[in-house]
Amino acid sequence: DVVMTQSPLSLPVTPGQPASISCRSSQSLVDRDGNTFLHWFQLRPGQSPRRLFYKVSNRDPGVPDRFSGSGSGTDFTLKLSRVEAEDVGLYYCMQGTHWPWTFGQGTKVEIK
Amino acid sequence: EVQLVESGGGLVQPGGSLRLSCAASGFIFSSFWMSWVRHAPGRGLEWVANIRPDGSEEQYVDSMKGRFTISRDNTKNSLYLQMNSLRAEDTAVYYCARFSRSGGSYWGQGTLVTVSS
């Protein structure tokens, strides 16, 4: 199975400041057609998972533009340009290129 | 509006069985792959299984293969997960999802399964 490794696992942030989460896969996530099925999810307390980005950098509807996704091959990044209080929660990267689809361990974002 | 509503969770003893259901509405259910995903606090998110729109193909994560069975009834717009030989490590919130790798991502509110004696 493809192992997804996130860092950091805990991210205390100051509102208004930027933040960044790294995600690395144990093998390339580029499929035979050139697609890279790397997604980012947000899991707020008491809520269902919400996908933020699909295929690395495609923003899902309703996701604020202070969030951005980037990367290629095996290295990917989720960035928040200015953290807001509502961004508190767990963030997961997930690969959908190789079955079984797998998630990273999760990064807990909390306000300092 | 896409809606997915899970039910069937609860407390079950190790070795026991449980059947989860997901009622879908707001879209043509028979046209989409459907999935089950679980979230165990402290263990993170884990994909469980997928099923083809017509039910002819199922995909499982190895740790659940042989114990869990995903199925659907397109006449009832419903998705199911039969879980047998349950273990403590199967304790989690189970989500029904309509997930496309290149398109929409929709999730239910989840149903809690607790495996404990």
Coordinates of C-alpha atoms in Angstrom, one line a residue:
Chain A
D1 CA 0.0 0.0 0.0
V2 CA 1.1 3.6 -0.6
V3 CA 2.2 5.2 2.6
M4 CA 1.3 8.9 3.0
T5 CA 3.4 10.8 5.5
Q6 CA 2.3 14.2 6.7
S7 CA 4.3 16.8 8.7
P8 CA 3.9 18.3 11.1
L9 CA 1.3 16.3 13.0
S10 CA 0.5 19.2 15.2
L11 CA 0.4 22.8 14.1
P12 CA -0.3 25.6 16.6
V13 CA -1.1 28.7 14.6
T14 CA -1.7 32.4 15.3
P15 CA -4.7 33.9 13.6
G16 CA -3.7 35.9 10.6
Q17 CA -0.5 34.1 10.1
P18 CA 0.3 31.6 7.3
A19 CA 0.6 27.9 7.8
S20 CA 1.7 25.0 5.7
I21 CA 1.3 21.2 5.8
S22 CA 3.5 18.8 3.9
C23 CA 2.5 15.4 2.5
R24 CA 4.8 12.8 1.0
S25 CA 3.9 9.6 -0.7
S26 CA 6.0 6.4 -0.7
Q27 CA 5.6 6.2 -4.5
S28 CA 4.7 8.5 -7.4
L29 CA 1.0 9.4 -7.5
V30 CA 1.1 10.0 -11.3
D31 CA -1.1 7.5 -13.1
R32 CA -0.6 6.1 -16.6
D33 CA -2.8 8.9 -18.0
G34 CA -0.8 11.6 -16.3
N35 CA -3.3 12.3 -13.6
T36 CA -2.2 12.9 -10.0
F37 CA -5.0 11.9 -7.6
L38 CA -3.8 13.7 -4.5
H39 CA -6.6 15.2 -2.4
W40 CA -6.8 17.3 0.8
F41 CA -9.5 16.9 3.4
Q42 CA -10.6 19.0 6.4
L43 CA -12.3 17.4 9.4
R44 CA -13.7 19.9 11.8
P45 CA -14.9 18.8 15.2
G46 CA -18.4 17.2 15.0
Q47 CA -18.5 17.5 11.2
S48 CA -18.1 15.2 8.2
P49 CA -14.9 15.2 6.1
R50 CA -14.8 18.0 3.6
R51 CA -12.6 17.8 0.6
L52 CA -10.7 21.0 0.0
F53 CA -8.7 20.1 -3.1
Y54 CA -8.7 17.3 -5.7
K55 CA -5.9 16.4 -8.1
V56 CA -3.4 18.5 -6.1
S57 CA -4.6 22.0 -6.8
N58 CA -8.3 22.0 -7.9
R59 CA -10.3 23.8 -5.3
D60 CA -13.6 22.3 -4.3
P61 CA -16.7 24.6 -4.3
G62 CA -16.9 26.9 -1.3
V63 CA -13.3 26.5 -0.3
P64 CA -11.8 30.0 0.6
D65 CA -9.0 31.2 -1.6
R66 CA -6.7 31.6 1.4
F67 CA -6.2 27.8 1.0
S68 CA -4.0 26.5 -1.8
G69 CA -2.7 23.1 -2.9
S70 CA 0.5 22.4 -4.8
G71 CA 3.1 19.7 -5.5
S72 CA 3.9 16.9 -7.9
G73 CA 5.1 13.3 -8.0
T74 CA 5.6 12.4 -4.3
D75 CA 5.7 15.8 -2.6
F76 CA 2.7 17.9 -1.9
T77 CA 1.8 21.0 0.2
L78 CA -1.4 22.5 1.6
K79 CA -1.0 26.2 2.5
L80 CA -3.1 28.7 4.3
S81 CA -2.2 32.3 3.6
R82 CA -3.9 33.6 6.7
V83 CA -5.3 31.2 9.4
E84 CA -8.7 32.0 10.8
A85 CA -10.3 30.5 13.9
E86 CA -12.7 28.4 11.8
D87 CA -9.7 26.6 10.3
V88 CA -9.2 24.6 13.5
G89 CA -9.4 20.9 12.9
L90 CA -7.7 17.9 11.3
Y91 CA -6.3 18.0 7.8
Y92 CA -5.6 14.9 5.8
C93 CA -3.9 14.3 2.5
M94 CA -5.2 11.3 0.5
Q95 CA -4.0 9.4 -2.6
G96 CA -6.5 8.0 -5.0
T97 CA -4.1 6.8 -7.6
H98 CA -3.3 3.3 -6.3
W99 CA -5.8 1.0 -4.7
P100 CA -6.2 0.9 -1.8
W101 CA -6.6 4.6 -1.5
T102 CA -4.8 5.8 1.6
F103 CA -4.7 8.8 3.9
G104 CA -1.9 10.5 5.8
Q105 CA -1.9 10.4 9.6
G106 CA -3.6 13.8 9.8
T107 CA -2.3 17.2 11.0
K108 CA -4.1 18.8 13.9
V109 CA -4.4 22.6 13.4
E110 CA -5.1 24.5 16.6
I111 CA -5.1 28.2 17.6
K112 CA -2.2 29.3 19.8
Chain B
E1 CA -29.2 18.8 -3.2
V2 CA -27.2 15.6 -2.6
Q3 CA -28.1 14.0 0.8
L4 CA -26.6 10.9 2.3
V5 CA -28.0 9.6 5.6
E6 CA -26.4 6.7 7.5
S7 CA -28.0 4.5 10.1
G8 CA -27.4 1.2 11.8
G9 CA -24.5 2.0 14.1
G10 CA -24.3 1.1 17.7
L11 CA -22.6 -1.0 20.4
V12 CA -21.7 -4.5 19.4
Q13 CA -19.5 -7.2 21.2
P14 CA -16.3 -8.4 19.6
G15 CA -17.0 -11.1 17.1
G16 CA -20.5 -9.7 16.4
S17 CA -22.1 -8.3 13.3
L18 CA -23.7 -5.1 12.3
R19 CA -25.3 -3.8 9.1
L20 CA -25.0 -0.1 8.2
S21 CA -27.3 1.6 5.7
C22 CA -27.1 4.8 3.8
A23 CA -30.1 6.5 2.2
A24 CA -29.2 8.6 -0.8
S25 CA -31.3 11.4 -2.4
G26 CA -30.8 14.4 -4.6
F27 CA -29.0 12.6 -7.4
I28 CA -29.3 9.6 -9.8
F29 CA -28.0 7.0 -7.3
S30 CA -27.6 4.3 -9.9
S31 CA -25.1 6.4 -11.9
F32 CA -22.4 6.7 -9.3
W33 CA -19.7 4.7 -7.5
M34 CA -20.4 4.8 -3.8
S35 CA -18.0 4.3 -0.9
W36 CA -17.7 3.7 2.9
V37 CA -14.9 5.5 4.8
R38 CA -14.3 5.4 8.5
H39 CA -12.7 7.7 11.1
A40 CA -11.3 6.3 14.3
P41 CA -10.1 9.0 16.7
G42 CA -6.4 8.5 17.2
R43 CA -6.1 6.3 14.1
G44 CA -7.3 8.8 11.4
L45 CA -9.3 8.3 8.2
E46 CA -9.4 5.0 6.4
W47 CA -11.1 4.1 3.2
V48 CA -13.2 0.9 3.6
A49 CA -14.8 -0.1 0.3
N50 CA -16.1 1.1 -3.1
I51 CA -18.9 -0.3 -5.2
R52 CA -19.6 0.2 -8.9
P53 CA -22.9 1.9 -10.0
D54 CA -24.5 -1.4 -11.1
G55 CA -23.1 -3.3 -8.1
S56 CA -21.0 -5.6 -10.4
E57 CA -17.6 -4.7 -8.8
E58 CA -16.5 -4.2 -5.2
Q59 CA -13.2 -3.0 -3.9
Y60 CA -12.0 -3.5 -0.3
V61 CA -9.1 -2.6 1.9
D62 CA -7.2 -5.8 2.7
S63 CA -7.8 -5.6 6.5
M64 CA -11.6 -5.7 5.9
K65 CA -11.7 -8.1 3.0
G66 CA -13.7 -11.2 3.9
R67 CA -15.3 -9.6 7.0
F68 CA -17.0 -6.6 5.4
T69 CA -19.4 -6.6 2.4
I70 CA -20.5 -3.5 0.5
S71 CA -23.7 -3.7 -1.4
R72 CA -26.4 -1.5 -2.9
D73 CA -30.0 -1.5 -3.9
N74 CA -30.5 0.9 -6.7
T75 CA -34.3 0.5 -6.5
K76 CA -34.2 1.9 -3.0
N77 CA -31.4 4.4 -3.5
S78 CA -29.6 2.7 -0.7
L79 CA -26.0 1.6 0.1
Y80 CA -25.1 -1.0 2.7
L81 CA -22.1 -2.3 4.7
Q82 CA -22.4 -5.7 6.3
M83 CA -19.7 -6.0 9.0
N84 CA -19.0 -9.4 10.5
S85 CA -16.3 -10.7 13.0
L86 CA -16.0 -7.2 14.4
R87 CA -12.9 -6.3 16.4
A88 CA -12.2 -3.5 18.8
E89 CA -10.1 -1.8 16.1
D90 CA -13.2 -1.5 13.9
T91 CA -14.6 1.1 16.4
A92 CA -15.1 4.3 14.4
V93 CA -17.5 6.7 12.8
Y94 CA -18.5 5.2 9.4
Y95 CA -19.3 7.6 6.6
C96 CA -21.2 6.9 3.4
A97 CA -19.7 8.9 0.5
R98 CA -20.3 9.7 -3.1
F99 CA -16.7 10.4 -4.1
S100 CA -15.2 11.2 -7.5
R101 CA -11.5 11.5 -7.9
S102 CA -12.1 14.2 -10.5
G103 CA -15.5 15.6 -9.5
G104 CA -17.8 15.9 -6.6
S105 CA -17.3 14.8 -3.1
Y106 CA -20.3 14.3 -0.8
W107 CA -20.4 12.7 2.6
G108 CA -23.1 11.7 5.1
Q109 CA -23.1 12.8 8.8
G110 CA -21.7 9.4 9.8
T111 CA -22.8 6.6 12.2
L112 CA -20.8 5.5 15.2
V113 CA -19.9 1.8 15.6
T114 CA -18.5 0.8 19.0
V115 CA -17.0 -2.7 19.4
S116 CA -16.7 -3.5 23.0
S117 CA -17.6 -6.1 25.6

